[in-house]
Coordinates of C-alpha atoms in Angstrom, one line a residue:
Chain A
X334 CA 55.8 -29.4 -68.5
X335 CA 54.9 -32.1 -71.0
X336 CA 52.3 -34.3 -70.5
X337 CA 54.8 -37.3 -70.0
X338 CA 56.8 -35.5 -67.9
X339 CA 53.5 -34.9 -66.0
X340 CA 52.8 -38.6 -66.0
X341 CA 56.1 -39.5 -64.9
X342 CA 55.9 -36.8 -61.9
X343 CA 52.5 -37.8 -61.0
X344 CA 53.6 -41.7 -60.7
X345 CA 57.1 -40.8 -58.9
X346 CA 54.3 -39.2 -56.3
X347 CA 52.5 -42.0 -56.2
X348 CA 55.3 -44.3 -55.5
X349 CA 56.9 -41.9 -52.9
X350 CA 53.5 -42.2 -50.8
X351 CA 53.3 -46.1 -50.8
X352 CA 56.7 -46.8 -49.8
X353 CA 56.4 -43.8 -47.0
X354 CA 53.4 -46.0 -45.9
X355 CA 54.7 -49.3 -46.1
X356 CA 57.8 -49.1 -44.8
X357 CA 59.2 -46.7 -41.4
X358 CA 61.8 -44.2 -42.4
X359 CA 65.4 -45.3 -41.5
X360 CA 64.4 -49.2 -41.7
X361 CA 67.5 -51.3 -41.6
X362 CA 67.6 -55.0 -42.4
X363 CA 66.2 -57.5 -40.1
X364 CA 68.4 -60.4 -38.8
X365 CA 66.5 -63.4 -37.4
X366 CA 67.1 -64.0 -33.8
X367 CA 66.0 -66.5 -31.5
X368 CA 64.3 -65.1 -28.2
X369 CA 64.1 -67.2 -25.3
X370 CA 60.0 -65.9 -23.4
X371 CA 59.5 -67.8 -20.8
X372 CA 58.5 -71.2 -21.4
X373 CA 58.3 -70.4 -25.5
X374 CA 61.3 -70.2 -28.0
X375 CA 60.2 -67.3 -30.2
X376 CA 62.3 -66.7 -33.7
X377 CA 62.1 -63.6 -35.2
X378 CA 63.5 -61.0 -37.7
X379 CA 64.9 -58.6 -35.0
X380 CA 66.1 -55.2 -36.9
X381 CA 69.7 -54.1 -36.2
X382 CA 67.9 -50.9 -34.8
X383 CA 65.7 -52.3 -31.9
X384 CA 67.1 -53.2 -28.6
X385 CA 66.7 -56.6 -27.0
X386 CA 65.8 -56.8 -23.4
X387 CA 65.6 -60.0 -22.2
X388 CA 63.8 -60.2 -18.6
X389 CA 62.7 -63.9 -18.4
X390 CA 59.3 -64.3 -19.0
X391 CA 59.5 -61.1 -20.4
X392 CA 61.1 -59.8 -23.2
X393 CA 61.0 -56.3 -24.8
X394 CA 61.6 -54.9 -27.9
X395 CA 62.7 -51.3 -27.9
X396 CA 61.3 -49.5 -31.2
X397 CA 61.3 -46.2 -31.9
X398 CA 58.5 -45.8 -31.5
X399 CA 58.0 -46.9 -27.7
X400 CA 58.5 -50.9 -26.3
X401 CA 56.9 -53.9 -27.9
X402 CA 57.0 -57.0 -24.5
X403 CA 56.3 -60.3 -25.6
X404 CA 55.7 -62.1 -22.4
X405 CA 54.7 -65.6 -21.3
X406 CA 51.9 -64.9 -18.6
X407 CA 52.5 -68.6 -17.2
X408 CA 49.8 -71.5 -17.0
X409 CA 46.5 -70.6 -17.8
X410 CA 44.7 -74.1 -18.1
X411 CA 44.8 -77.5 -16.4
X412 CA 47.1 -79.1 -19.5
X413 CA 50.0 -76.5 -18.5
X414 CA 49.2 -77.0 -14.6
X415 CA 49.4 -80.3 -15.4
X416 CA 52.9 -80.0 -16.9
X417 CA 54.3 -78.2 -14.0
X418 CA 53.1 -80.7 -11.7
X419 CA 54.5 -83.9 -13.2
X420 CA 58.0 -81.5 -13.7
X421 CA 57.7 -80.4 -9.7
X422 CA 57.1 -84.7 -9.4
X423 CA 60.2 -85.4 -11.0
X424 CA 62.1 -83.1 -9.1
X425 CA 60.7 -84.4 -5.5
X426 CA 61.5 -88.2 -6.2
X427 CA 65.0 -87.2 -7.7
X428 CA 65.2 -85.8 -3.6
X429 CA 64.9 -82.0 -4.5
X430 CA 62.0 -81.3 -2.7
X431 CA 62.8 -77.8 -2.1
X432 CA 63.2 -77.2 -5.8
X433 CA 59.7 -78.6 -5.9
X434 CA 57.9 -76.9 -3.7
X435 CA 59.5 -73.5 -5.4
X436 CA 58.8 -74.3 -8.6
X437 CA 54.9 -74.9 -7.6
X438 CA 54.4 -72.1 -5.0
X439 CA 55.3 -69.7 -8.3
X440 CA 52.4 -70.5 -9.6
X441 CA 48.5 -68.6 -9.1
X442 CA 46.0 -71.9 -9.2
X443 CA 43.4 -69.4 -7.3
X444 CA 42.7 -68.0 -10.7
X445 CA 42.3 -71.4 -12.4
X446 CA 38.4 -72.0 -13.7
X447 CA 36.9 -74.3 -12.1
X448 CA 32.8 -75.3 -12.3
X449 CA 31.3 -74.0 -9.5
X450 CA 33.0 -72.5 -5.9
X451 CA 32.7 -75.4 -4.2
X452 CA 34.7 -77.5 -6.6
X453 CA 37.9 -74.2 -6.8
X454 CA 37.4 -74.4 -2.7
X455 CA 38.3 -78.1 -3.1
X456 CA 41.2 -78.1 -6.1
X457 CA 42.7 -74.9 -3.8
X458 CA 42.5 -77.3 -0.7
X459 CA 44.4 -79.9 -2.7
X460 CA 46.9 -77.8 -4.2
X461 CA 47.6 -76.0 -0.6
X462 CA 47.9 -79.5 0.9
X463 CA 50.2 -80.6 -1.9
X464 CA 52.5 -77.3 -0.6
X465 CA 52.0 -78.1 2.9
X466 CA 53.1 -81.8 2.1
X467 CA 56.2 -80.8 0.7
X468 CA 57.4 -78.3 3.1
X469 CA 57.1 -81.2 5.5
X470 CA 53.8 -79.6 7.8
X471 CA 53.1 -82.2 8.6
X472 CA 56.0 -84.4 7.6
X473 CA 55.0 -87.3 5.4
X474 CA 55.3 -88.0 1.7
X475 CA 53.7 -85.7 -1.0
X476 CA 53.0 -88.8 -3.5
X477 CA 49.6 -88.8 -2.4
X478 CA 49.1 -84.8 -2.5
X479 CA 50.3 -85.2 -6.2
X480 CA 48.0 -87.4 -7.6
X481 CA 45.2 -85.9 -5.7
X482 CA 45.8 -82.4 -7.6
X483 CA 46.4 -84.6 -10.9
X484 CA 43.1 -86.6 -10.5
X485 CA 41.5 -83.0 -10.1
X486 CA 43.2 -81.0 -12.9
X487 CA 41.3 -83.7 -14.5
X488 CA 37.9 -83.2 -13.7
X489 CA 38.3 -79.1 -14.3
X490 CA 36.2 -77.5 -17.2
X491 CA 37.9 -76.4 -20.3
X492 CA 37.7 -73.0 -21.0
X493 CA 36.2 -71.5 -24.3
X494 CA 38.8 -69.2 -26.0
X495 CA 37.1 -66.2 -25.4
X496 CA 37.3 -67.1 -22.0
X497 CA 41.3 -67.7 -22.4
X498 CA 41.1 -64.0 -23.7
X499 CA 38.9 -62.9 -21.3
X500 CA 41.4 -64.2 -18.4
X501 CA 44.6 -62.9 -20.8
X502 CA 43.8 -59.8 -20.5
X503 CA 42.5 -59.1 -17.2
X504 CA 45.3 -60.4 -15.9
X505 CA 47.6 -58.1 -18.0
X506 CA 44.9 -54.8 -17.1
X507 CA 44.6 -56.0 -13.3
X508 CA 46.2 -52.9 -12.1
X509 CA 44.1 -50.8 -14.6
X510 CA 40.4 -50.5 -14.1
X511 CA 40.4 -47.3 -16.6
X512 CA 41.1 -49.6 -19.2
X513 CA 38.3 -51.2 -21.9
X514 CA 38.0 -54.0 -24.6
X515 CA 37.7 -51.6 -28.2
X516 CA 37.6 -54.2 -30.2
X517 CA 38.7 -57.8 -30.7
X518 CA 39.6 -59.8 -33.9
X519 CA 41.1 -63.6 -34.5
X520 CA 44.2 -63.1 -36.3
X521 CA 47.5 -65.6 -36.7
X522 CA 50.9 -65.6 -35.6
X523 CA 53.3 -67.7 -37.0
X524 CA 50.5 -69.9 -38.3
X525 CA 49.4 -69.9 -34.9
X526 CA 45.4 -69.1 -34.0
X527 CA 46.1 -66.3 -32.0
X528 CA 43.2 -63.4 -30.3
X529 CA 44.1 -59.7 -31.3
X530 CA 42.6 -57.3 -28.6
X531 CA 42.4 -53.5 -28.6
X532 CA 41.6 -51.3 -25.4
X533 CA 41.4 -47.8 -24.7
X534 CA 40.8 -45.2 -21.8
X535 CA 37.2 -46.2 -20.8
X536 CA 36.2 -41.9 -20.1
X537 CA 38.0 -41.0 -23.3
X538 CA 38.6 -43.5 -25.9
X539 CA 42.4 -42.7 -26.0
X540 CA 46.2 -44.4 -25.0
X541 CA 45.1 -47.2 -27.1
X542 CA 46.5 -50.5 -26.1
X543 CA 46.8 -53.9 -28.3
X544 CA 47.7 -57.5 -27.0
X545 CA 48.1 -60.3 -28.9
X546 CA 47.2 -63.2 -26.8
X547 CA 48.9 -66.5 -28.4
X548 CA 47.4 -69.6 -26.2
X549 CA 49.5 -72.6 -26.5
X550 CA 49.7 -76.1 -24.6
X551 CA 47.4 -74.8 -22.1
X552 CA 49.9 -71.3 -21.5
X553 CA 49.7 -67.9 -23.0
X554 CA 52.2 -65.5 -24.9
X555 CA 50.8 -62.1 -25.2
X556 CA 52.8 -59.3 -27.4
X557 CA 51.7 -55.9 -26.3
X558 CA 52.3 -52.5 -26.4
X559 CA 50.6 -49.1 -25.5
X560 CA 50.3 -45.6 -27.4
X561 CA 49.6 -42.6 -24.8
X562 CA 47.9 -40.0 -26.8
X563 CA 46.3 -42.3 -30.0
X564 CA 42.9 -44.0 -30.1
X565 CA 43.6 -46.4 -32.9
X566 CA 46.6 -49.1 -33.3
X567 CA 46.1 -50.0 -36.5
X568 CA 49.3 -50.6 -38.1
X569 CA 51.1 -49.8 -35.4
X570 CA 54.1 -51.6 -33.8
X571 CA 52.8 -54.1 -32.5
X572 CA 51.4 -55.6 -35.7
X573 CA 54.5 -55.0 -37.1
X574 CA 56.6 -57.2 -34.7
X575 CA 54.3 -59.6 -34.6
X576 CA 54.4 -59.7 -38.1
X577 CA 58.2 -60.3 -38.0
X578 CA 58.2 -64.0 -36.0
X579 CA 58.8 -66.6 -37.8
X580 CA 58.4 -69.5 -35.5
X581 CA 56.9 -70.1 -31.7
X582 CA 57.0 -73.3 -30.0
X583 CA 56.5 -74.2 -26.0
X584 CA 59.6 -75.7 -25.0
X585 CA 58.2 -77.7 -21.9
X586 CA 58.9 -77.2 -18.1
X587 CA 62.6 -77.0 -17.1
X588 CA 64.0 -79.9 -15.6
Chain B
X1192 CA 44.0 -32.4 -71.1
X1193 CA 46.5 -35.2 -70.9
X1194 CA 46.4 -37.6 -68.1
X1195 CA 49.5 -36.5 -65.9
X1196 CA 47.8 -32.8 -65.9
X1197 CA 44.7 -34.7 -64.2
X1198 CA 46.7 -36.5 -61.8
X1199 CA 48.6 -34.1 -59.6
X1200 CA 45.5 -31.9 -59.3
X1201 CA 43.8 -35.3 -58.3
X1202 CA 46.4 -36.3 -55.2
X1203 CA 46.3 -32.6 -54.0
X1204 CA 43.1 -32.7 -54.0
X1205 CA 43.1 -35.7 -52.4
X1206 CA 45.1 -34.6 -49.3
X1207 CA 43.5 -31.2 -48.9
X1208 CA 39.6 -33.0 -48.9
X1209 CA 40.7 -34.5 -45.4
X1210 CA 40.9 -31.4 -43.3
X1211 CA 38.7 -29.3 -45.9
X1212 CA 35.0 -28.0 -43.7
X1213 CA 32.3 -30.1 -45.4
X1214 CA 30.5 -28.4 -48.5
X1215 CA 27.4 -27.2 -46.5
X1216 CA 29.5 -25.5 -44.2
X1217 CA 28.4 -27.8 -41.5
X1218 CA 30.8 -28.5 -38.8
X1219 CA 32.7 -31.7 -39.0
X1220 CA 32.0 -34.7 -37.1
X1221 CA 34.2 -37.8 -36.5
X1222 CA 32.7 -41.0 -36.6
X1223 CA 30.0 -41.6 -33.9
X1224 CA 31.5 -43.6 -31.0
X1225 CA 29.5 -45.2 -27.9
X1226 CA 31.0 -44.9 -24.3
X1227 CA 30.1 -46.9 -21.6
X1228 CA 31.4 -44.9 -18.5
X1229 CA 29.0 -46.7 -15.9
X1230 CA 27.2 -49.7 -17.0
X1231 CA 24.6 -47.3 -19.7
X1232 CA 25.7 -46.8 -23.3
X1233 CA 25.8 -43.6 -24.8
X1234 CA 26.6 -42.6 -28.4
X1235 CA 27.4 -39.3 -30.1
X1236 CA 29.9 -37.4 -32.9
X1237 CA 33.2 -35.9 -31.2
X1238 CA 34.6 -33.2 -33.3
X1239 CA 36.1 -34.2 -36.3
X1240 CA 39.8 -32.4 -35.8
X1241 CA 41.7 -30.0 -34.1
X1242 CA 40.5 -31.0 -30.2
X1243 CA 42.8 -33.2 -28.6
X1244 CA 40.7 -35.7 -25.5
X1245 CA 41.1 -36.4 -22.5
X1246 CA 39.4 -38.0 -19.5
X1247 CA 37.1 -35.9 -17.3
X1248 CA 36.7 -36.9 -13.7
X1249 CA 36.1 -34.1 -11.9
X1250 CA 33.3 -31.6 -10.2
X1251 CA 30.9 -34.5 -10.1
X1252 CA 31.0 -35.7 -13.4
X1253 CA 32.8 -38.7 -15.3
X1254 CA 33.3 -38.7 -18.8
X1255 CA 35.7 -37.0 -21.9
X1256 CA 36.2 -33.5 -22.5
X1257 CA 38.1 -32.5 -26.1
X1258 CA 40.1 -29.3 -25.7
X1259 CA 41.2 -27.4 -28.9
X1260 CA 44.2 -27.7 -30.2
X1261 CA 46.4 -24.6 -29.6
X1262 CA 43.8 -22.9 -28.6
X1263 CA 42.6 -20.3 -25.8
X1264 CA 40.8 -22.9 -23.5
X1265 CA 37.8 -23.9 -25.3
X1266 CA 36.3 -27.1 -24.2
X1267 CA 33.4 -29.4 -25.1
X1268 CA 32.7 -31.4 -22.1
X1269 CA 30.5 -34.8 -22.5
X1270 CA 29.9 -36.5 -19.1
X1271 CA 27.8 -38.3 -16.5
X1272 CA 26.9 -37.4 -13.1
X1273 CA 28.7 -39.8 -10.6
X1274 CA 26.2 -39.0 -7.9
X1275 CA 23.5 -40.1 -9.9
X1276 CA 24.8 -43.6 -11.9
X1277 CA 26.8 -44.5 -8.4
X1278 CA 23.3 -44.5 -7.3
X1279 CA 21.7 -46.9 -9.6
X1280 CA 22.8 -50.6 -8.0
X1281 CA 20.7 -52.8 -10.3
X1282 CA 23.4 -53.2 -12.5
X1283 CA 26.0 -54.1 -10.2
X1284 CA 23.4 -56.3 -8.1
X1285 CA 22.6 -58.1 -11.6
X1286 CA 26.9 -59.3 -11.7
X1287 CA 26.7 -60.7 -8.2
X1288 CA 23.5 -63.1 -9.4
X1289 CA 25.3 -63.9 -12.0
X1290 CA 28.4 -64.9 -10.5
X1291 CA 26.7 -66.0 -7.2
X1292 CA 27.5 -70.1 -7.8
X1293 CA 31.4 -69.3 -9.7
X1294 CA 32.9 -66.5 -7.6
X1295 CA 34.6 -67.7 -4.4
X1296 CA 33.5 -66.5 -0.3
X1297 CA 35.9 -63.6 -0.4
X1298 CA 35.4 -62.5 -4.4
X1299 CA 31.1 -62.6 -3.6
X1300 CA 32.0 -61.2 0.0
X1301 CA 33.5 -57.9 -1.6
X1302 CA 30.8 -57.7 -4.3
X1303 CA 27.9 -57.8 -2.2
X1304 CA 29.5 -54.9 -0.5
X1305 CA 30.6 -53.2 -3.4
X1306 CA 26.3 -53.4 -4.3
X1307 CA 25.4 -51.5 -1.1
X1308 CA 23.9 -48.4 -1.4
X1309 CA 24.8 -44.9 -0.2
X1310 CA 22.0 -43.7 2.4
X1311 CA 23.3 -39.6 3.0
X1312 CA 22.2 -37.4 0.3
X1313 CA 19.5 -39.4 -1.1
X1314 CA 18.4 -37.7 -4.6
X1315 CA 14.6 -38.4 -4.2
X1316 CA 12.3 -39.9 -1.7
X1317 CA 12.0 -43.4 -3.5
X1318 CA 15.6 -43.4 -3.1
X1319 CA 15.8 -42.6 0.6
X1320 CA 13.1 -45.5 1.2
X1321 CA 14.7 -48.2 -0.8
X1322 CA 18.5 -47.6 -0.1
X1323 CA 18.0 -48.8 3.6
X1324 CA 15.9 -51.7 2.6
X1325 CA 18.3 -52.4 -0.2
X1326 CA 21.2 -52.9 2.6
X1327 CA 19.0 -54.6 5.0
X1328 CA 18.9 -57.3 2.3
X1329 CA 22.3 -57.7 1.4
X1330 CA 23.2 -58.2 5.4
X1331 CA 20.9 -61.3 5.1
X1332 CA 22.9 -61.7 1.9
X1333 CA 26.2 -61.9 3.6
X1334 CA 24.9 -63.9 6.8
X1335 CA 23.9 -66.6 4.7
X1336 CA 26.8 -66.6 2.9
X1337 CA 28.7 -66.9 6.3
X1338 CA 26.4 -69.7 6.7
X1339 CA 27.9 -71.3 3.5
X1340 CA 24.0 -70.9 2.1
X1341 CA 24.4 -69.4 -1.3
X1342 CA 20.6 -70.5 -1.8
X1343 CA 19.7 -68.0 1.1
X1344 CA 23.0 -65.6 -0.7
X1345 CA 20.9 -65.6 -3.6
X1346 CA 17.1 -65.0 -2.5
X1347 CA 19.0 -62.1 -0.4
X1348 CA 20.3 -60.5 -3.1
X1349 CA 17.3 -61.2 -5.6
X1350 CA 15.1 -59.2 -3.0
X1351 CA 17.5 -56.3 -2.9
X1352 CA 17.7 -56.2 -6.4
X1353 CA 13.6 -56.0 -6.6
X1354 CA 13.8 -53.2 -4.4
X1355 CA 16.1 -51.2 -7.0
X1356 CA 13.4 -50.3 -9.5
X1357 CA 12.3 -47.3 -8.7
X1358 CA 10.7 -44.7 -10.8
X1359 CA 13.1 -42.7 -13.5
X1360 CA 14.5 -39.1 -12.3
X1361 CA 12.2 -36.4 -13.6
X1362 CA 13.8 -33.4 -15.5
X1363 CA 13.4 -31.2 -12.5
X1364 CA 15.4 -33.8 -10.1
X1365 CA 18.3 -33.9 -12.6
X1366 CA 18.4 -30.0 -13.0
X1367 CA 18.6 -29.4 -9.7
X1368 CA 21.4 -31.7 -9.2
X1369 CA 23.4 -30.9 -12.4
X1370 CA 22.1 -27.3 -13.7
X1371 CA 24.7 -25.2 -14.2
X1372 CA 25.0 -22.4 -11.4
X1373 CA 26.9 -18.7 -10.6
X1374 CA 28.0 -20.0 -7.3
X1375 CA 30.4 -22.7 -8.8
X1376 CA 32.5 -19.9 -10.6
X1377 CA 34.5 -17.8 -7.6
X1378 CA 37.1 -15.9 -9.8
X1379 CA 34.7 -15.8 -13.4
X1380 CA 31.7 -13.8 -13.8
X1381 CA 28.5 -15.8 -14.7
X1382 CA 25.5 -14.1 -16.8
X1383 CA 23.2 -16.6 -17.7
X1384 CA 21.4 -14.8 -20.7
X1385 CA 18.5 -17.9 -21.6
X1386 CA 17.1 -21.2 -20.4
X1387 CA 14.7 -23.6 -21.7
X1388 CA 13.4 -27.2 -21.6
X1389 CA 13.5 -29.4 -24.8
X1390 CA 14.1 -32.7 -26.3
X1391 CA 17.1 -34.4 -26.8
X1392 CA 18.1 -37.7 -28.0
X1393 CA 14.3 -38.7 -27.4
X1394 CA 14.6 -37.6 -23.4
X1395 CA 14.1 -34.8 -21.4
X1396 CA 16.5 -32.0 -21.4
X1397 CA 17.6 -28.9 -20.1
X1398 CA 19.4 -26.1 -21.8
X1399 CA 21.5 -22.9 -20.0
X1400 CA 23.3 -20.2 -22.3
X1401 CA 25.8 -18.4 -20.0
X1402 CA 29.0 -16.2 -20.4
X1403 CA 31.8 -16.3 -18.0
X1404 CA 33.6 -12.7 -18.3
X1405 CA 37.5 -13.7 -16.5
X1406 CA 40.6 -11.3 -17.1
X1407 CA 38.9 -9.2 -19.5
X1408 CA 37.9 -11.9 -21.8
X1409 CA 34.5 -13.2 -22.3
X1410 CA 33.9 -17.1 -22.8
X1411 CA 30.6 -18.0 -24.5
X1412 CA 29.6 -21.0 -22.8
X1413 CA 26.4 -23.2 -23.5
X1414 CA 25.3 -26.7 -21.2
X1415 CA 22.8 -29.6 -21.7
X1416 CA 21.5 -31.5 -18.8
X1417 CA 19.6 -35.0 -20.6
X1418 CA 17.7 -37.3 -18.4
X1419 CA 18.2 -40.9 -19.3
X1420 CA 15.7 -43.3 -17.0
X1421 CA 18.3 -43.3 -13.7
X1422 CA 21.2 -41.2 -15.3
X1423 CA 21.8 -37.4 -16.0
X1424 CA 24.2 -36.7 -18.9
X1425 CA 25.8 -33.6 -19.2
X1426 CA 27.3 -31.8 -22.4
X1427 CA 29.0 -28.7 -22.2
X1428 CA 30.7 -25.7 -24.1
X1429 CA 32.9 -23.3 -22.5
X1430 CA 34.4 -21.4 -26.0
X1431 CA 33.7 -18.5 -29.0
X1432 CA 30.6 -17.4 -30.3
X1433 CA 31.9 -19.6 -33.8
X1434 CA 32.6 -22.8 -31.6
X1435 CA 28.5 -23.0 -30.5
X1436 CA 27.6 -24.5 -34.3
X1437 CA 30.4 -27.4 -33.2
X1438 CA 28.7 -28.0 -30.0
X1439 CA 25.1 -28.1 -31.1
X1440 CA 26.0 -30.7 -34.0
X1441 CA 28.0 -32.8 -31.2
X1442 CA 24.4 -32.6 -29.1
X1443 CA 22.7 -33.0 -32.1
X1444 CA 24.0 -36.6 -32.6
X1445 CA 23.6 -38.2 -29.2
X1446 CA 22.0 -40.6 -29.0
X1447 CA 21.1 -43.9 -26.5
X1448 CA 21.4 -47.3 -27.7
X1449 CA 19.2 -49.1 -25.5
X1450 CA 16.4 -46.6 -26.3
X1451 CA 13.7 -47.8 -29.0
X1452 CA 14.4 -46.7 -32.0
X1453 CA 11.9 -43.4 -32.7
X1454 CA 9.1 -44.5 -34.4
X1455 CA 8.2 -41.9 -37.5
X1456 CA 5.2 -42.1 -39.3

């Protein structure tokens, strides 16, 4: 062999690696595609090889190599609370008080932050009086119940972002005490600030997990997915989808 | 020689280095990694490649065993022993101060319970003596809070959590709750051929070579038993003859973060 034909080998190599690395075998053009999560619009380049299931606040994307959910995990701080109230409002004085009182009791305020026990006795109080006062126990109007929960969603603390995160993901590993934090990095998604957290088996450092946690108007959209058998997601699907939305925008409370 | 010649030797070589046996012929290590399986850190080397891992939860002990790939059984076990961390409630009585003012009645309700202290089995007399005061505490802890008194919630639990510093185990405690012994095997054959106390990460240990002779085949089997203040670790070997060097350099790299670092002269 010559030397250039050893050079040209060598490089042909060289290349072959890369593009095995950079790009999954069998990868067929993406087609951008707008996802309805929830609360959030999300537009993305969808390849014609991954299913679409969409389940409501929950939406997954079958890869081959295991399912990617994007999911909106509902109201996290008062600003989105706040949202839902005014929206369950709205629906009460246009004489859908049933409607109302569905659209509230949907919600988990026992897991809002508030400053100290006695104040999340109190908000809880409100809130469970605001649902008592639409269901009529006892009858009477709910205008009052409303602003009281308004006037307190105002005096509740703002949560730090890791705190956000902190909440994100407990609430995602509730059912999962084997589960721990790995790592956890700031990252973007669609120009977004968004938290990227990795967790493993706690005994063995294994089925590594990653979540994406995407607070927004006081809500959060997490992507995640999990790997049985690997201890590192680096690279891994998840980036990859994530890497693949183009746009993300809260879309408000239904009317 | 001309460049392309270099080059393909190069990338080979390249992809061979990875699961090449380190030039001292030193067994290889993957990069040190700390587990936290009860509330005290613990760092140490898992094999490099070639074991696949799993959780270990099991016979007393919680931690990660690595099992070699397409192997005959051989394990390397790294673990704590439940009896003795689900013994230590400092930690756990540390969370519930901390989250005495945020956490509402029912949330501190089931953590002040979750803090109470087991009283059968006991593994030393300080522990016998403290667990009952320890509980007594935490009942004034949970009247009070019935009282809607978290002052009186929190001097409760501040006194119980005084009364959980008690002396570290001693060497001989841990051994006689973790050691290695010929009653746990029923179908294997134990031979313990040498014992011996040492060092290990800085603390206390206890070493047991045994083999377990089972169908006709013989498994060379090594354990460690470190004392760590309240906590017993224990690392294991159950494999060949060739797998002990493996073992020992996993041993070898333990290590506690919240130890002082040693101090050399």
């Amino acid at each position: 062999m010559t030397a250039r034909a050893s050079v040209i080998l060598a490089s042909a190599m060289l290349v072959a690696a890369l593009a095995a690395c950079s790009r999954p075998p069998g990868a067929v053009p993406a087609q951008p595609r707008d996802l309805q999560v929830g609360r959030f619009g999300v537009r993305m380049l969808v390849p014609d090889d991954v299913r679409v299931v969409a389940l409501g606040a929950r939406c997954e994307l079958h890869t081959g190599d295991g399912p990617v959910v994007i999911e909106d995990l509902g109201p996290f701080l008062a600003e989105a609370y706040r949202v839902e109230l005014e929206a369950a409002r709205a629906l009460w004085r246009d004489g859908q008080g049933p409607d109302a009182l569905a659209a509230l009791a949907d919600l988990s305020p026992a897991a809002i932050p508030a400053g100290d026990h006695v104040e999340h006795r109190e908000f809880l109080a409100a809130w469970n009086g605001l649902l008592a006062a639409l269901a009529e126990r006892p009858p009477g109007s709910p205008e009052a119940a409303f602003t009281d929960v308004s006037r307190r969603l105002d005096q509740l603390p703002e949560p730090t972002t890791d705190e956000l995160v902190e909440r994100a993901t407990a609430a995602l590993f509730s059912d999962d005490e084997r589960r721990e934090i790995a790592s956890r990095g700031a990252m973007e998604v669609a120009g977004l600030p968004a938290v990227s957290v990795d967790s493993w088996y706690r005994l063995s450092h294994d089925n590594a997990s990653r979540v994406i946690v995407l607070p927004l108007r006081g809500r959060v959209l997490v992507f995640h997915g999990s790997f049985p058998g690997l201890r590192t997601t680096d690279s891994l699907v998840v980036g990859g989808v994530v890497a693949a939305i183009e746009h993300v925008e809260y879309q408000g409370a239904r009317p | 020689m001309p460049l392309g010649s270099a080059v393909v030797p190069l990338i080979l070589t390249a992809m061979l280095a990875s699961c090449a046996p380190s030039k001292s012929g030193a067994p290889m290590l993957g990069a040190p990694e700390t587990f936290d399986w009860s509330g005290v850190e613990l760092e140490f080397a898992p094999p490099h490649s070639g074991w696949r891992r799993e959780g270990q939860l099991s016979g007393g002990l919680r931690g990660v065993r690595f099992i070699r790939e397409h192997g005959t059984g051989e394990v390397i076990e790294v673990a704590e022993s439940i009896a003795a961390a689900d013994r230590d409630r400092g930690r756990l009585l540390d969370d519930v101060i901390r989250d005495i003012e945020t956490l509402d009645d029912r949330a501190l309700r089931r953590a002040i319970d979750q803090a109470r202290w087991r009283t059968d089995s006991p593994l030393t007399d300080a522990e016998a003596s403290a667990a009952p005061r320890v509980n007594a505490a935490l009942d004034e802890a949970v009247a009070a809070l019935a009282r809607d008194d978290r002052s009186g919630v929190r001097w409760a639990v501040e006194r119980a959590r005084n009364e959980c510093d008690l002396p570290e185990l001693t060497l001989e405690e841990a051994v006689a709750l973790a050691r290695v012994r010929a009653e746990q095997f029923r179908i294997a054959r134990y031979e313990e051929s040498a014992s011996r106390t040492l060092t290990s990460a800085g603390e206390p240990a206890h070493l047991v070579d045994f083999t377990l002779a089972v169908d006709g085949r013989v498994l060379r089997c090594r354990q460690l038993v470190v004392v760590h203040g309240r906590r017993i670790f224990v690392m294991s070997l159950q494999g060949r003859e060739e797998d002990l060097p493996l073992f020992d350099a996993v041993t070898a790299s333990l290590r506690f973060p919240d130890s002082a670092p040693a101090v050399t002269p």
